[in-house]
């Protein structure tokens, strides 16, 4: 076992008084390596055990728990095997010292201790200490949690975080090698046991950097904003509910600026766009929840990301990064202490590789709004954008999934829906005979530009000017051009008209496409392709920013306030112009149901996983 102290202590020094040069010094943790793997050791001890004094500052130690009356060499080996298989933080170097809890009798362990390099074996009754790897200070007997350090090589995070004893958070004061990469610390999975009260115990959570976390600054993807405002003094209720359920926040994750849609290279100016791990590694991660999408697609040590979706900001990154993601029914959870783009459209949702965790997290975040208001799944399927016959590998994946879904649902009807034609046949009276394209074309850009300008841009400009002699902060081209369009090209009362048009469409869609059902919640499931393994290279330049006007099927959930959930269903090959080899990109489908039927779609994902129709994707360049 190799153990090395990299930093005896990270110290924070601040001048408290220029007059007398009083200095405040506080420890913020220690960075060490065990068997060549880097770890962070915090400053708050979790327990104290009996220990003999030693010249060593820290000793790697494993707490083992066993209910066996006699703890044998076989028991020892079994726990080591289990810990190694289950936990990425544990490694054999932590067997330098072992503290056994629970078993009252341990004998004949000298041989196995020698085999694993265990120099110190103790036992005690500290049942409150979870099993797993720790660091022991021999002179005090204090135990400290071990946080394995990972380099954020995909550039998905803005900062690593660690929770303080008072429930606030601090930026992780640790750094390991990685080109322009943040360092993220994750605690041992062995410390946590899920319960009814803590269904997310130990789940590693990344938070999009538009959510306030107490003690941490929020950037919203803008450097001037980050520098201007102090750390948040409260954690928003959406994130706090996840913490209360046991989730572990490991860092804040990148967003395109002010959650506007940006393309890598061309539009990301203040911060560098995260890297999508799928395929050749140089495809766009999409936006605005680019950080959560890239991180979930790349890192098997990250379980869950919370993002936001106003016009596709969870769905699009979920599709191209190969993960599950949801835009929920609008209004499912409070968005207090979250940066607004358009409160009329803003929602909070998840990105993850695991549909079971997806559902569990949704039950926590949405509370009683996730209901079991169905006894069976809808049997009627509506599709948009599906080919009649497959001409590509990706289309084959799409149609194969549809066929399996039809069989699973015992579907009585699958119909290709021409929404424009249906609108023309059943045009609501409030639409004044307008086509669906004309009626909805300016709804989205009107709402996001006018609402975000008044709620965010105006106060930000004023605060920045007051602190900087009247200067204006830098704004990326996309939000800047959108705000300018909203102020200069449409009337001040355009928001009222946009909300009116949106409401007309919402009522029409509920009546004509997804009527209510007392049996299946939603009479229909509406499906459209999320991505068919299309390339979007990040080294290609694009044109000037454009106003996000127009109508497409992906706008349905924005305006109808219905759930829209992304299922990764496979991957397809392409010839990369980067690697000059055959690579693979995700194929994904979006499923829409009636407003309030979110729970039914989450349950559908779990059932399809059980049937083998869905498969949990791997992190990395290939999904399966």
mmCIF file of C-alpha atoms in Angstrom, residues 99-351:
data_model
loop_
_atom_site.group_PDB
_atom_site.id
_atom_site.type_symbol
_atom_site.label_atom_id
_atom_site.label_comp_id
_atom_site.label_asym_id
_atom_site.label_seq_id
_atom_site.Cartn_x
_atom_site.Cartn_y
_atom_site.Cartn_z
ATOM 1 C CA UNK A 99 -11.900 -1.370 12.700
ATOM 2 C CA UNK A 100 -14.571 -4.053 13.111
ATOM 3 C CA UNK A 101 -18.031 -3.132 14.354
ATOM 4 C CA UNK A 102 -20.837 -5.529 15.259
ATOM 5 C CA UNK A 103 -19.218 -8.930 15.595
ATOM 6 C CA UNK A 104 -18.341 -9.904 19.157
ATOM 7 C CA UNK A 105 -15.682 -12.453 18.326
ATOM 8 C CA UNK A 106 -12.837 -12.244 15.849
ATOM 9 C CA UNK A 107 -10.025 -14.752 15.728
ATOM 10 C CA UNK A 108 -7.513 -16.386 13.404
ATOM 11 C CA UNK A 109 -7.152 -13.223 11.355
ATOM 12 C CA UNK A 110 -3.377 -12.855 11.399
ATOM 13 C CA UNK A 111 -2.921 -14.630 8.067
ATOM 14 C CA UNK A 112 -5.600 -12.674 6.221
ATOM 15 C CA UNK A 113 -4.395 -9.408 7.756
ATOM 16 C CA UNK A 114 -0.897 -10.163 6.512
ATOM 17 C CA UNK A 115 -2.293 -11.032 3.072
ATOM 18 C CA UNK A 116 -4.027 -7.649 2.773
ATOM 19 C CA UNK A 117 -1.285 -5.610 4.439
ATOM 20 C CA UNK A 118 -3.402 -4.825 7.509
ATOM 21 C CA UNK A 119 -1.072 -3.532 10.206
ATOM 22 C CA UNK A 120 -3.700 -2.637 12.773
ATOM 23 C CA UNK A 121 -6.946 -4.476 13.596
ATOM 24 C CA UNK A 122 -9.310 -3.193 16.278
ATOM 25 C CA UNK A 123 -12.937 -3.723 17.178
ATOM 26 C CA UNK A 124 -15.573 -1.747 19.007
ATOM 27 C CA UNK A 125 -19.252 -0.976 19.355
ATOM 28 C CA UNK A 126 -19.456 2.232 17.293
ATOM 29 C CA UNK A 127 -22.610 1.121 15.512
ATOM 30 C CA UNK A 128 -23.370 4.652 14.361
ATOM 31 C CA UNK A 129 -20.314 4.639 12.097
ATOM 32 C CA UNK A 130 -21.184 3.304 8.617
ATOM 33 C CA UNK A 131 -18.820 0.838 6.974
ATOM 34 C CA UNK A 132 -16.349 2.034 4.396
ATOM 35 C CA UNK A 133 -13.012 3.795 3.909
ATOM 36 C CA UNK A 134 -11.926 6.528 6.326
ATOM 37 C CA UNK A 135 -8.848 8.372 7.465
ATOM 38 C CA UNK A 136 -7.769 8.028 11.099
ATOM 39 C CA UNK A 137 -5.734 10.533 13.075
ATOM 40 C CA UNK A 138 -3.962 8.103 15.424
ATOM 41 C CA UNK A 139 -3.163 10.633 18.139
ATOM 42 C CA UNK A 140 -6.810 11.641 18.626
ATOM 43 C CA UNK A 141 -8.693 8.604 17.320
ATOM 44 C CA UNK A 142 -10.795 10.838 15.061
ATOM 45 C CA UNK A 143 -12.241 9.374 11.864
ATOM 46 C CA UNK A 144 -12.751 11.466 8.731
ATOM 47 C CA UNK A 145 -14.673 10.593 5.582
ATOM 48 C CA UNK A 146 -12.732 9.819 2.425
ATOM 49 C CA UNK A 147 -13.692 11.669 -0.761
ATOM 50 C CA UNK A 148 -12.263 10.267 -3.960
ATOM 51 C CA UNK A 149 -11.131 13.025 -6.306
ATOM 52 C CA UNK A 150 -11.959 12.980 -9.999
ATOM 53 C CA UNK A 151 -10.778 15.363 -12.683
ATOM 54 C CA UNK A 152 -13.650 16.869 -14.661
ATOM 55 C CA UNK A 153 -12.066 16.080 -18.018
ATOM 56 C CA UNK A 154 -15.328 16.756 -19.899
ATOM 57 C CA UNK A 155 -15.482 20.305 -18.499
ATOM 58 C CA UNK A 156 -19.020 19.647 -17.247
ATOM 59 C CA UNK A 157 -18.705 21.348 -13.834
ATOM 60 C CA UNK A 158 -18.132 24.916 -12.748
ATOM 61 C CA UNK A 159 -17.000 23.954 -9.228
ATOM 62 C CA UNK A 160 -16.806 20.967 -6.932
ATOM 63 C CA UNK A 161 -18.658 21.371 -3.642
ATOM 64 C CA UNK A 162 -18.673 19.827 -0.202
ATOM 65 C CA UNK A 163 -21.314 20.133 2.505
ATOM 66 C CA UNK A 164 -20.438 21.845 5.772
ATOM 67 C CA UNK A 165 -21.607 20.674 9.180
ATOM 68 C CA UNK A 166 -24.208 23.490 9.316
ATOM 69 C CA UNK A 167 -25.897 22.428 6.066
ATOM 70 C CA UNK A 168 -24.283 25.102 3.907
ATOM 71 C CA UNK A 169 -21.728 24.287 1.225
ATOM 72 C CA UNK A 170 -18.186 25.290 0.340
ATOM 73 C CA UNK A 171 -16.183 25.054 -2.844
ATOM 74 C CA UNK A 172 -14.051 21.914 -2.639
ATOM 75 C CA UNK A 173 -10.518 23.044 -1.760
ATOM 76 C CA UNK A 174 -8.702 20.325 -3.662
ATOM 77 C CA UNK A 175 -7.100 20.023 -7.064
ATOM 78 C CA UNK A 176 -5.635 17.145 -9.036
ATOM 79 C CA UNK A 177 -4.075 17.147 -12.520
ATOM 80 C CA UNK A 178 -6.395 17.768 -15.450
ATOM 81 C CA UNK A 179 -6.202 20.271 -18.311
ATOM 82 C CA UNK A 180 -8.385 23.228 -17.280
ATOM 83 C CA UNK A 181 -10.466 20.776 -15.258
ATOM 84 C CA UNK A 182 -12.319 21.224 -12.005
ATOM 85 C CA UNK A 183 -11.768 18.636 -9.296
ATOM 86 C CA UNK A 184 -14.815 16.832 -7.942
ATOM 87 C CA UNK A 185 -14.883 14.858 -4.694
ATOM 88 C CA UNK A 186 -17.299 11.978 -4.113
ATOM 89 C CA UNK A 187 -17.881 10.187 -0.783
ATOM 90 C CA UNK A 188 -17.946 6.425 -0.378
ATOM 91 C CA UNK A 189 -21.174 4.723 -1.417
ATOM 92 C CA UNK A 190 -20.733 2.457 1.614
ATOM 93 C CA UNK A 191 -21.615 5.295 3.992
ATOM 94 C CA UNK A 192 -25.257 5.402 2.915
ATOM 95 C CA UNK A 193 -28.282 3.136 3.213
ATOM 96 C CA UNK A 194 -31.511 4.066 1.471
ATOM 97 C CA UNK A 195 -34.616 4.188 3.655
ATOM 98 C CA UNK A 196 -38.198 5.366 3.299
ATOM 99 C CA UNK A 197 -37.127 8.691 4.823
ATOM 100 C CA UNK A 198 -33.927 8.880 2.739
ATOM 101 C CA UNK A 199 -34.777 7.317 -0.635
ATOM 102 C CA UNK A 200 -31.872 9.142 -2.310
ATOM 103 C CA UNK A 201 -29.273 8.356 0.364
ATOM 104 C CA UNK A 202 -25.817 8.571 -1.175
ATOM 105 C CA UNK A 203 -27.021 9.544 -4.663
ATOM 106 C CA UNK A 204 -24.360 11.771 -6.216
ATOM 107 C CA UNK A 205 -26.039 14.850 -7.620
ATOM 108 C CA UNK A 206 -24.762 17.556 -9.954
ATOM 109 C CA UNK A 207 -26.709 20.831 -9.947
ATOM 110 C CA UNK A 208 -27.093 23.109 -12.959
ATOM 111 C CA UNK A 209 -25.527 26.460 -12.140
ATOM 112 C CA UNK A 210 -28.780 28.402 -12.153
ATOM 113 C CA UNK A 211 -29.945 26.896 -8.834
ATOM 114 C CA UNK A 212 -28.896 28.627 -5.618
ATOM 115 C CA UNK A 213 -26.990 26.509 -3.092
ATOM 116 C CA UNK A 214 -26.278 28.049 0.304
ATOM 117 C CA UNK A 215 -22.633 29.123 0.537
ATOM 118 C CA UNK A 216 -21.925 28.822 -3.207
ATOM 119 C CA UNK A 217 -21.978 31.525 -5.853
ATOM 120 C CA UNK A 218 -24.278 31.207 -8.851
ATOM 121 C CA UNK A 219 -22.889 32.209 -12.251
ATOM 122 C CA UNK A 220 -25.799 31.523 -14.628
ATOM 123 C CA UNK A 221 -23.007 30.987 -17.164
ATOM 124 C CA UNK A 222 -21.776 34.603 -16.906
ATOM 125 C CA UNK A 223 -18.448 35.614 -15.344
ATOM 126 C CA UNK A 224 -19.548 39.133 -14.454
ATOM 127 C CA UNK A 225 -22.626 37.792 -12.669
ATOM 128 C CA UNK A 226 -20.479 35.357 -10.681
ATOM 129 C CA UNK A 227 -18.094 38.097 -9.568
ATOM 130 C CA UNK A 228 -20.785 40.663 -8.770
ATOM 131 C CA UNK A 229 -23.024 38.768 -6.384
ATOM 132 C CA UNK A 230 -22.110 37.064 -3.075
ATOM 133 C CA UNK A 231 -22.654 33.375 -2.338
ATOM 134 C CA UNK A 232 -26.283 32.365 -1.944
ATOM 135 C CA UNK A 233 -27.534 32.451 1.639
ATOM 136 C CA UNK A 234 -30.199 29.810 1.078
ATOM 137 C CA UNK A 235 -30.631 26.652 -0.963
ATOM 138 C CA UNK A 236 -33.678 26.710 -3.216
ATOM 139 C CA UNK A 237 -36.564 24.411 -2.234
ATOM 140 C CA UNK A 238 -36.199 22.144 -5.273
ATOM 141 C CA UNK A 239 -32.575 21.272 -4.488
ATOM 142 C CA UNK A 240 -33.173 21.257 -0.729
ATOM 143 C CA UNK A 241 -35.829 18.567 -1.109
ATOM 144 C CA UNK A 242 -33.239 16.321 -2.761
ATOM 145 C CA UNK A 243 -30.698 17.007 -0.008
ATOM 146 C CA UNK A 244 -33.313 16.226 2.631
ATOM 147 C CA UNK A 245 -33.929 12.895 0.882
ATOM 148 C CA UNK A 246 -30.232 12.023 1.175
ATOM 149 C CA UNK A 247 -28.744 13.195 -2.133
ATOM 150 C CA UNK A 248 -25.108 14.333 -2.011
ATOM 151 C CA UNK A 249 -24.337 17.468 -4.009
ATOM 152 C CA UNK A 250 -20.900 16.999 -5.561
ATOM 153 C CA UNK A 251 -20.775 20.183 -7.627
ATOM 154 C CA UNK A 252 -22.446 22.815 -9.745
ATOM 155 C CA UNK A 253 -22.610 22.108 -13.463
ATOM 156 C CA UNK A 254 -22.299 24.328 -16.496
ATOM 157 C CA UNK A 255 -25.184 26.047 -18.201
ATOM 158 C CA UNK A 256 -25.180 27.992 -21.424
ATOM 159 C CA UNK A 257 -25.402 31.665 -20.555
ATOM 160 C CA UNK A 258 -28.614 32.567 -18.728
ATOM 161 C CA UNK A 259 -30.005 29.200 -19.940
ATOM 162 C CA UNK A 260 -30.337 30.420 -23.528
ATOM 163 C CA UNK A 261 -29.625 27.927 -26.290
ATOM 164 C CA UNK A 262 -25.978 28.177 -27.395
ATOM 165 C CA UNK A 263 -23.786 26.181 -29.759
ATOM 166 C CA UNK A 264 -20.228 25.234 -28.776
ATOM 167 C CA UNK A 265 -17.314 27.219 -30.228
ATOM 168 C CA UNK A 266 -19.518 29.859 -31.846
ATOM 169 C CA UNK A 267 -21.598 31.056 -28.896
ATOM 170 C CA UNK A 268 -19.875 30.057 -25.638
ATOM 171 C CA UNK A 269 -17.646 33.040 -24.866
ATOM 172 C CA UNK A 270 -17.503 33.477 -21.087
ATOM 173 C CA UNK A 271 -17.059 29.771 -20.369
ATOM 174 C CA UNK A 272 -15.966 26.805 -22.463
ATOM 175 C CA UNK A 273 -18.720 24.457 -23.568
ATOM 176 C CA UNK A 274 -18.676 20.984 -21.945
ATOM 177 C CA UNK A 275 -17.602 17.996 -24.034
ATOM 178 C CA UNK A 276 -20.054 15.295 -25.080
ATOM 179 C CA UNK A 277 -18.370 11.926 -24.429
ATOM 180 C CA UNK A 278 -20.473 10.025 -26.960
ATOM 181 C CA UNK A 279 -18.995 9.020 -30.288
ATOM 182 C CA UNK A 280 -15.736 10.765 -31.158
ATOM 183 C CA UNK A 281 -15.993 13.135 -28.180
ATOM 184 C CA UNK A 282 -16.371 16.238 -30.344
ATOM 185 C CA UNK A 283 -20.122 16.380 -30.813
ATOM 186 C CA UNK A 284 -22.201 19.176 -29.289
ATOM 187 C CA UNK A 285 -23.616 18.403 -25.826
ATOM 188 C CA UNK A 286 -26.557 20.676 -26.726
ATOM 189 C CA UNK A 287 -27.881 23.164 -24.178
ATOM 190 C CA UNK A 288 -28.764 24.758 -21.897
ATOM 191 C CA UNK A 289 -28.305 21.926 -19.353
ATOM 192 C CA UNK A 290 -25.064 21.101 -21.138
ATOM 193 C CA UNK A 291 -23.093 20.361 -17.968
ATOM 194 C CA UNK A 292 -25.543 17.828 -16.494
ATOM 195 C CA UNK A 293 -25.947 16.189 -19.904
ATOM 196 C CA UNK A 294 -22.213 15.898 -20.552
ATOM 197 C CA UNK A 295 -21.485 14.733 -17.006
ATOM 198 C CA UNK A 296 -24.164 12.039 -16.922
ATOM 199 C CA UNK A 297 -23.115 10.813 -20.357
ATOM 200 C CA UNK A 298 -19.445 10.619 -19.383
ATOM 201 C CA UNK A 299 -19.022 9.788 -15.688
ATOM 202 C CA UNK A 300 -20.100 6.529 -14.078
ATOM 203 C CA UNK A 301 -19.303 8.133 -10.705
ATOM 204 C CA UNK A 302 -22.109 10.696 -11.201
ATOM 205 C CA UNK A 303 -25.656 9.423 -10.685
ATOM 206 C CA UNK A 304 -28.035 12.298 -11.277
ATOM 207 C CA UNK A 305 -28.162 15.832 -12.634
ATOM 208 C CA UNK A 306 -30.857 18.407 -12.016
ATOM 209 C CA UNK A 307 -31.425 20.817 -14.869
ATOM 210 C CA UNK A 308 -34.103 23.117 -16.197
ATOM 211 C CA UNK A 309 -36.194 22.962 -19.348
ATOM 212 C CA UNK A 310 -37.840 26.023 -20.865
ATOM 213 C CA UNK A 311 -37.614 25.227 -24.570
ATOM 214 C CA UNK A 312 -35.721 21.910 -24.616
ATOM 215 C CA UNK A 313 -32.853 22.484 -22.190
ATOM 216 C CA UNK A 314 -33.135 19.071 -20.506
ATOM 217 C CA UNK A 315 -34.536 17.097 -23.409
ATOM 218 C CA UNK A 316 -31.945 18.089 -26.010
ATOM 219 C CA UNK A 317 -28.874 17.331 -23.820
ATOM 220 C CA UNK A 318 -30.513 14.069 -22.701
ATOM 221 C CA UNK A 319 -31.027 13.012 -26.301
ATOM 222 C CA UNK A 320 -27.503 13.657 -27.596
ATOM 223 C CA UNK A 321 -25.654 12.585 -24.428
ATOM 224 C CA UNK A 322 -27.539 9.296 -24.265
ATOM 225 C CA UNK A 323 -29.471 9.528 -21.013
ATOM 226 C CA UNK A 324 -32.989 9.674 -19.635
ATOM 227 C CA UNK A 325 -34.367 13.157 -19.108
ATOM 228 C CA UNK A 326 -37.681 14.819 -18.411
ATOM 229 C CA UNK A 327 -39.463 18.057 -18.889
ATOM 230 C CA UNK A 328 -42.278 17.668 -16.325
ATOM 231 C CA UNK A 329 -45.781 19.028 -16.405
ATOM 232 C CA UNK A 330 -45.474 22.752 -15.803
ATOM 233 C CA UNK A 331 -45.831 23.934 -12.208
ATOM 234 C CA UNK A 332 -44.787 20.660 -10.543
ATOM 235 C CA UNK A 333 -42.238 22.217 -8.172
ATOM 236 C CA UNK A 334 -41.274 25.615 -6.791
ATOM 237 C CA UNK A 335 -38.588 27.427 -8.764
ATOM 238 C CA UNK A 336 -37.775 29.911 -6.015
ATOM 239 C CA UNK A 337 -34.039 30.697 -5.931
ATOM 240 C CA UNK A 338 -33.663 29.536 -9.526
ATOM 241 C CA UNK A 339 -32.692 31.893 -12.355
ATOM 242 C CA UNK A 340 -35.727 32.623 -14.577
ATOM 243 C CA UNK A 341 -35.802 32.421 -18.350
ATOM 244 C CA UNK A 342 -39.596 32.484 -18.647
ATOM 245 C CA UNK A 343 -41.674 31.606 -15.568
ATOM 246 C CA UNK A 344 -44.544 30.831 -17.933
ATOM 247 C CA UNK A 345 -42.458 28.019 -19.445
ATOM 248 C CA UNK A 346 -39.698 27.161 -16.922
ATOM 249 C CA UNK A 347 -39.587 23.661 -15.403
ATOM 250 C CA UNK A 348 -37.155 21.582 -13.320
ATOM 251 C CA UNK A 349 -36.216 18.018 -14.229
ATOM 252 C CA UNK A 350 -33.527 15.346 -14.196
ATOM 253 C CA UNK A 351 -30.908 13.717 -16.387
#
